[in-house]
Every structure is written in structure tokens, then in C-alpha cells.
Amino acid sequence: MFQTTFALKTNDKIEVIDITKKIEEIVRKSKIEDGCCHIFLPHATAGIILNENEKGLMEDYVKWLKEFFPKKEWKHNLIDNNAEAHLMSAFIGQSILIPIKKNKLVRGTWQDILFIEFDGPRSTRKVFVQIHAII
Ligand code: ZN
């Protein structure tokens, strides 16, 4: 088993960041040939998806999230005014699992690993990566 954590800095309220290369580098370093890569965010106002990093689509994700979760009078907004960010995170999810074969992530051509900030900017977002070997 191999574990590591890395940090991200976000600059916008809602922002999509491609972390594919970083995850691929971690998989290489793990030297694990066959297994699975679990990527987990210890956050309740961020999310992770497997989808295409195409310039227009990267903007569409942000537009879609804003339209899908409009500013409303959610009860949590009375506490710290970020209910929409929590709801986006609950909907999108904070963890993904990707198979590893011959020390490489098994993913489709258009499946990039995208971290999504829902309540930025934040100086330190953490990404926890755990790689399990199949024995
Ligand atoms: Zn909150």
C-alpha cells in the first residue's frame, strides 16, 4: 500500500483543476503494478469527477453547477453562507477509485481527473491518495 497527500490552492469561488498528471506521477512513484488508486478529498465543499478537460467544458462545469444549485434561502446559509457549496459536494462526491494496470491508471481517453472547488478561494485544499496493490 502506498499513501500520500498533496495540497492545492484555489483562486475562484467555483473552479475546476485538472490533477491527472499529479495522480499519474504518484502512481509511478508507488511502483505498484496492479491494483487500484483511491483519491479522497477530506472536504465537505469540494468534489472530484472523472471527465474531459476541454476548455469549453471546463467553463460549462462551472455554469452547470451554478444553474443546478442557485443561491437560495438554505438554512445552512444562516450559519456560514455556503450551503450551495455543501450541496454541490454532496451531489458530486468527494472520492473516486481508478484501477491500475501495469503501473498505469486505467482510464478512458476523455476521463481526466478533475478536482472541483465549490467554496473558494482556499489556500489549502488537500487531496489524499491511497494506492492498493492486488496480491
Ligand atoms: Zn458550511
JSON list of C-alpha atoms and ligand atoms in Angstrom, two decimals:
[
{"chain": "A", "resi": 1, "resn": "MET", "atom": "CA", "xyz": [0.00, 0.00, 0.00]},
{"chain": "A", "resi": 2, "resn": "PHE", "atom": "CA", "xyz": [1.18, 3.49, -0.79]},
{"chain": "A", "resi": 3, "resn": "GLN", "atom": "CA", "xyz": [-0.23, 6.69, 0.68]},
{"chain": "A", "resi": 4, "resn": "THR", "atom": "CA", "xyz": [0.42, 10.35, 0.07]},
{"chain": "A", "resi": 5, "resn": "THR", "atom": "CA", "xyz": [-1.26, 13.74, 0.33]},
{"chain": "A", "resi": 6, "resn": "PHE", "atom": "CA", "xyz": [-0.78, 16.87, -1.71]},
{"chain": "A", "resi": 7, "resn": "ALA", "atom": "CA", "xyz": [-2.16, 20.36, -1.39]},
{"chain": "A", "resi": 8, "resn": "LEU", "atom": "CA", "xyz": [-3.95, 22.62, -3.86]},
{"chain": "A", "resi": 9, "resn": "LYS", "atom": "CA", "xyz": [-4.56, 26.35, -3.80]},
{"chain": "A", "resi": 10, "resn": "THR", "atom": "CA", "xyz": [-7.78, 27.57, -5.41]},
{"chain": "A", "resi": 11, "resn": "ASN", "atom": "CA", "xyz": [-8.46, 31.04, -6.78]},
{"chain": "A", "resi": 12, "resn": "ASP", "atom": "CA", "xyz": [-12.19, 31.21, -7.55]},
{"chain": "A", "resi": 13, "resn": "LYS", "atom": "CA", "xyz": [-15.49, 30.50, -5.81]},
{"chain": "A", "resi": 14, "resn": "ILE", "atom": "CA", "xyz": [-16.10, 27.59, -8.21]},
{"chain": "A", "resi": 15, "resn": "GLU", "atom": "CA", "xyz": [-13.05, 26.27, -10.03]},
{"chain": "A", "resi": 16, "resn": "VAL", "atom": "CA", "xyz": [-12.11, 23.08, -11.87]},
{"chain": "A", "resi": 17, "resn": "ILE", "atom": "CA", "xyz": [-8.49, 21.91, -11.57]},
{"chain": "A", "resi": 18, "resn": "ASP", "atom": "CA", "xyz": [-7.03, 19.02, -13.58]},
{"chain": "A", "resi": 19, "resn": "ILE", "atom": "CA", "xyz": [-4.97, 16.82, -11.22]},
{"chain": "A", "resi": 20, "resn": "THR", "atom": "CA", "xyz": [-4.44, 13.92, -13.68]},
{"chain": "A", "resi": 21, "resn": "LYS", "atom": "CA", "xyz": [-0.68, 14.46, -14.12]},
{"chain": "A", "resi": 22, "resn": "LYS", "atom": "CA", "xyz": [-0.13, 14.72, -10.38]},
{"chain": "A", "resi": 23, "resn": "ILE", "atom": "CA", "xyz": [-2.04, 11.45, -9.77]},
{"chain": "A", "resi": 24, "resn": "GLU", "atom": "CA", "xyz": [-0.16, 9.70, -12.61]},
{"chain": "A", "resi": 25, "resn": "GLU", "atom": "CA", "xyz": [3.14, 10.80, -11.05]},
{"chain": "A", "resi": 26, "resn": "ILE", "atom": "CA", "xyz": [2.04, 9.36, -7.67]},
{"chain": "A", "resi": 27, "resn": "VAL", "atom": "CA", "xyz": [1.06, 6.06, -9.31]},
{"chain": "A", "resi": 28, "resn": "ARG", "atom": "CA", "xyz": [4.52, 5.87, -10.97]},
{"chain": "A", "resi": 29, "resn": "LYS", "atom": "CA", "xyz": [6.25, 6.58, -7.66]},
{"chain": "A", "resi": 30, "resn": "SER", "atom": "CA", "xyz": [4.20, 3.89, -5.90]},
{"chain": "A", "resi": 31, "resn": "LYS", "atom": "CA", "xyz": [5.74, 1.26, -8.23]},
{"chain": "A", "resi": 32, "resn": "ILE", "atom": "CA", "xyz": [2.52, -0.72, -7.75]},
{"chain": "A", "resi": 33, "resn": "GLU", "atom": "CA", "xyz": [1.86, -2.72, -10.93]},
{"chain": "A", "resi": 34, "resn": "ASP", "atom": "CA", "xyz": [-1.73, -3.88, -10.45]},
{"chain": "A", "resi": 35, "resn": "GLY", "atom": "CA", "xyz": [-4.25, -2.53, -8.01]},
{"chain": "A", "resi": 36, "resn": "CYS", "atom": "CA", "xyz": [-6.42, 0.48, -7.51]},
{"chain": "A", "resi": 37, "resn": "CYS", "atom": "CA", "xyz": [-5.94, 4.15, -6.79]},
{"chain": "A", "resi": 38, "resn": "HIS", "atom": "CA", "xyz": [-8.30, 5.73, -4.30]},
{"chain": "A", "resi": 39, "resn": "ILE", "atom": "CA", "xyz": [-8.45, 9.52, -4.39]},
{"chain": "A", "resi": 40, "resn": "PHE", "atom": "CA", "xyz": [-10.19, 11.10, -1.44]},
{"chain": "A", "resi": 41, "resn": "LEU", "atom": "CA", "xyz": [-10.86, 14.73, -0.51]},
{"chain": "A", "resi": 42, "resn": "PRO", "atom": "CA", "xyz": [-11.13, 15.48, 3.23]},
{"chain": "A", "resi": 43, "resn": "HIS", "atom": "CA", "xyz": [-13.51, 18.35, 2.46]},
{"chain": "A", "resi": 44, "resn": "ALA", "atom": "CA", "xyz": [-17.28, 18.98, 2.53]},
{"chain": "A", "resi": 45, "resn": "THR", "atom": "CA", "xyz": [-17.24, 21.82, -0.01]},
{"chain": "A", "resi": 46, "resn": "ALA", "atom": "CA", "xyz": [-15.11, 20.34, -2.80]},
{"chain": "A", "resi": 47, "resn": "GLY", "atom": "CA", "xyz": [-15.61, 17.44, -5.20]},
{"chain": "A", "resi": 48, "resn": "ILE", "atom": "CA", "xyz": [-13.90, 15.16, -7.69]},
{"chain": "A", "resi": 49, "resn": "ILE", "atom": "CA", "xyz": [-15.03, 13.86, -11.10]},
{"chain": "A", "resi": 50, "resn": "LEU", "atom": "CA", "xyz": [-13.65, 11.84, -13.99]},
{"chain": "A", "resi": 51, "resn": "ASN", "atom": "CA", "xyz": [-14.35, 13.83, -17.12]},
{"chain": "A", "resi": 52, "resn": "GLU", "atom": "CA", "xyz": [-12.86, 15.73, -20.01]},
{"chain": "A", "resi": 53, "resn": "ASN", "atom": "CA", "xyz": [-10.50, 18.67, -19.60]},
{"chain": "A", "resi": 54, "resn": "GLU", "atom": "CA", "xyz": [-11.63, 20.64, -22.65]},
{"chain": "A", "resi": 55, "resn": "LYS", "atom": "CA", "xyz": [-11.51, 24.44, -22.39]},
{"chain": "A", "resi": 56, "resn": "GLY", "atom": "CA", "xyz": [-15.22, 24.99, -23.11]},
{"chain": "A", "resi": 57, "resn": "LEU", "atom": "CA", "xyz": [-16.35, 22.09, -20.95]},
{"chain": "A", "resi": 58, "resn": "MET", "atom": "CA", "xyz": [-14.21, 23.32, -18.04]},
{"chain": "A", "resi": 59, "resn": "GLU", "atom": "CA", "xyz": [-16.32, 26.51, -18.14]},
{"chain": "A", "resi": 60, "resn": "ASP", "atom": "CA", "xyz": [-19.54, 24.52, -18.67]},
{"chain": "A", "resi": 61, "resn": "TYR", "atom": "CA", "xyz": [-18.98, 22.58, -15.42]},
{"chain": "A", "resi": 62, "resn": "VAL", "atom": "CA", "xyz": [-18.95, 25.89, -13.51]},
{"chain": "A", "resi": 63, "resn": "LYS", "atom": "CA", "xyz": [-22.02, 27.24, -15.34]},
{"chain": "A", "resi": 64, "resn": "TRP", "atom": "CA", "xyz": [-23.90, 23.95, -14.82]},
{"chain": "A", "resi": 65, "resn": "LEU", "atom": "CA", "xyz": [-23.14, 23.87, -11.08]},
{"chain": "A", "resi": 66, "resn": "LYS", "atom": "CA", "xyz": [-24.27, 27.49, -10.64]},
{"chain": "A", "resi": 67, "resn": "GLU", "atom": "CA", "xyz": [-27.51, 26.80, -12.53]},
{"chain": "A", "resi": 68, "resn": "PHE", "atom": "CA", "xyz": [-28.14, 23.47, -10.82]},
{"chain": "A", "resi": 69, "resn": "PHE", "atom": "CA", "xyz": [-27.56, 24.91, -7.34]},
{"chain": "A", "resi": 70, "resn": "PRO", "atom": "CA", "xyz": [-28.81, 28.51, -7.42]},
{"chain": "A", "resi": 71, "resn": "LYS", "atom": "CA", "xyz": [-28.41, 30.81, -4.42]},
{"chain": "A", "resi": 72, "resn": "LYS", "atom": "CA", "xyz": [-31.45, 30.16, -2.21]},
{"chain": "A", "resi": 73, "resn": "GLU", "atom": "CA", "xyz": [-32.54, 30.63, 1.35]},
{"chain": "A", "resi": 74, "resn": "TRP", "atom": "CA", "xyz": [-31.00, 27.37, 2.58]},
{"chain": "A", "resi": 75, "resn": "LYS", "atom": "CA", "xyz": [-30.94, 27.04, 6.37]},
{"chain": "A", "resi": 76, "resn": "HIS", "atom": "CA", "xyz": [-27.16, 26.50, 6.41]},
{"chain": "A", "resi": 77, "resn": "ASN", "atom": "CA", "xyz": [-26.70, 29.93, 4.83]},
{"chain": "A", "resi": 78, "resn": "LEU", "atom": "CA", "xyz": [-27.74, 31.44, 8.17]},
{"chain": "A", "resi": 79, "resn": "ILE", "atom": "CA", "xyz": [-24.62, 29.85, 9.71]},
{"chain": "A", "resi": 80, "resn": "ASP", "atom": "CA", "xyz": [-21.78, 30.39, 7.23]},
{"chain": "A", "resi": 81, "resn": "ASN", "atom": "CA", "xyz": [-23.42, 31.25, 3.90]},
{"chain": "A", "resi": 82, "resn": "ASN", "atom": "CA", "xyz": [-22.06, 28.32, 1.88]},
{"chain": "A", "resi": 83, "resn": "ALA", "atom": "CA", "xyz": [-24.98, 25.85, 1.71]},
{"chain": "A", "resi": 84, "resn": "GLU", "atom": "CA", "xyz": [-24.75, 25.65, -2.11]},
{"chain": "A", "resi": 85, "resn": "ALA", "atom": "CA", "xyz": [-21.10, 24.53, -1.84]},
{"chain": "A", "resi": 86, "resn": "HIS", "atom": "CA", "xyz": [-22.04, 21.76, 0.64]},
{"chain": "A", "resi": 87, "resn": "LEU", "atom": "CA", "xyz": [-24.90, 20.61, -1.61]},
{"chain": "A", "resi": 88, "resn": "MET", "atom": "CA", "xyz": [-22.65, 20.54, -4.70]},
{"chain": "A", "resi": 89, "resn": "SER", "atom": "CA", "xyz": [-20.08, 18.48, -2.77]},
{"chain": "A", "resi": 90, "resn": "ALA", "atom": "CA", "xyz": [-22.75, 16.07, -1.51]},
{"chain": "A", "resi": 91, "resn": "PHE", "atom": "CA", "xyz": [-24.10, 15.67, -5.06]},
{"chain": "A", "resi": 92, "resn": "ILE", "atom": "CA", "xyz": [-20.77, 15.32, -6.92]},
{"chain": "A", "resi": 93, "resn": "GLY", "atom": "CA", "xyz": [-18.95, 13.26, -4.26]},
{"chain": "A", "resi": 94, "resn": "GLN", "atom": "CA", "xyz": [-15.54, 13.50, -2.63]},
{"chain": "A", "resi": 95, "resn": "SER", "atom": "CA", "xyz": [-13.87, 10.27, -3.66]},
{"chain": "A", "resi": 96, "resn": "ILE", "atom": "CA", "xyz": [-13.10, 8.17, -6.74]},
{"chain": "A", "resi": 97, "resn": "LEU", "atom": "CA", "xyz": [-11.49, 4.79, -7.34]},
{"chain": "A", "resi": 98, "resn": "ILE", "atom": "CA", "xyz": [-9.48, 4.06, -10.52]},
{"chain": "A", "resi": 99, "resn": "PRO", "atom": "CA", "xyz": [-7.99, 0.69, -11.45]},
{"chain": "A", "resi": 100, "resn": "ILE", "atom": "CA", "xyz": [-4.23, 0.39, -12.02]},
{"chain": "A", "resi": 101, "resn": "LYS", "atom": "CA", "xyz": [-2.78, -1.99, -14.59]},
{"chain": "A", "resi": 102, "resn": "LYS", "atom": "CA", "xyz": [0.96, -2.26, -15.36]},
{"chain": "A", "resi": 103, "resn": "ASN", "atom": "CA", "xyz": [1.63, 0.76, -13.12]},
{"chain": "A", "resi": 104, "resn": "LYS", "atom": "CA", "xyz": [-0.77, 2.94, -15.14]},
{"chain": "A", "resi": 105, "resn": "LEU", "atom": "CA", "xyz": [-4.22, 4.31, -14.40]},
{"chain": "A", "resi": 106, "resn": "VAL", "atom": "CA", "xyz": [-6.92, 2.54, -16.42]},
{"chain": "A", "resi": 107, "resn": "ARG", "atom": "CA", "xyz": [-9.00, 5.40, -17.77]},
{"chain": "A", "resi": 108, "resn": "GLY", "atom": "CA", "xyz": [-10.77, 6.39, -20.97]},
{"chain": "A", "resi": 109, "resn": "THR", "atom": "CA", "xyz": [-9.31, 8.98, -23.34]},
{"chain": "A", "resi": 110, "resn": "TRP", "atom": "CA", "xyz": [-11.69, 11.66, -22.07]},
{"chain": "A", "resi": 111, "resn": "GLN", "atom": "CA", "xyz": [-11.55, 10.71, -18.42]},
{"chain": "A", "resi": 112, "resn": "ASP", "atom": "CA", "xyz": [-9.32, 13.30, -16.81]},
{"chain": "A", "resi": 113, "resn": "ILE", "atom": "CA", "xyz": [-9.23, 13.58, -13.03]},
{"chain": "A", "resi": 114, "resn": "LEU", "atom": "CA", "xyz": [-10.80, 16.89, -12.09]},
{"chain": "A", "resi": 115, "resn": "PHE", "atom": "CA", "xyz": [-10.83, 18.46, -8.64]},
{"chain": "A", "resi": 116, "resn": "ILE", "atom": "CA", "xyz": [-13.69, 20.94, -8.22]},
{"chain": "A", "resi": 117, "resn": "GLU", "atom": "CA", "xyz": [-13.65, 23.77, -5.71]},
{"chain": "A", "resi": 118, "resn": "PHE", "atom": "CA", "xyz": [-17.15, 24.87, -4.66]},
{"chain": "A", "resi": 119, "resn": "ASP", "atom": "CA", "xyz": [-16.29, 27.40, -1.96]},
{"chain": "A", "resi": 120, "resn": "GLY", "atom": "CA", "xyz": [-13.04, 29.12, -2.89]},
{"chain": "A", "resi": 121, "resn": "PRO", "atom": "CA", "xyz": [-10.70, 30.71, -2.91]},
{"chain": "A", "resi": 122, "resn": "ARG", "atom": "CA", "xyz": [-8.92, 28.48, -0.40]},
{"chain": "A", "resi": 123, "resn": "SER", "atom": "CA", "xyz": [-5.21, 28.50, 0.42]},
{"chain": "A", "resi": 124, "resn": "THR", "atom": "CA", "xyz": [-5.01, 24.78, 1.27]},
{"chain": "A", "resi": 125, "resn": "ARG", "atom": "CA", "xyz": [-7.15, 22.05, -0.18]},
{"chain": "A", "resi": 126, "resn": "LYS", "atom": "CA", "xyz": [-5.88, 18.54, 0.41]},
{"chain": "A", "resi": 127, "resn": "VAL", "atom": "CA", "xyz": [-6.01, 15.52, -1.86]},
{"chain": "A", "resi": 128, "resn": "PHE", "atom": "CA", "xyz": [-5.40, 12.17, -0.19]},
{"chain": "A", "resi": 129, "resn": "VAL", "atom": "CA", "xyz": [-4.22, 9.35, -2.45]},
{"chain": "A", "resi": 130, "resn": "GLN", "atom": "CA", "xyz": [-4.06, 5.73, -1.38]},
{"chain": "A", "resi": 131, "resn": "ILE", "atom": "CA", "xyz": [-2.86, 3.02, -3.75]},
{"chain": "A", "resi": 132, "resn": "HIS", "atom": "CA", "xyz": [-3.66, -0.59, -3.00]},
{"chain": "A", "resi": 133, "resn": "ALA", "atom": "CA", "xyz": [-1.88, -3.49, -4.65]},
{"chain": "A", "resi": 134, "resn": "ILE", "atom": "CA", "xyz": [-3.69, -6.62, -5.77]},
{"chain": "A", "resi": 135, "resn": "ILE", "atom": "CA", "xyz": [-1.72, -9.56, -4.44]},
{"chain": "B", "resi": 1, "resn": "ZN", "atom": "ZN", "xyz": [-20.75, 25.49, 5.79]}
]
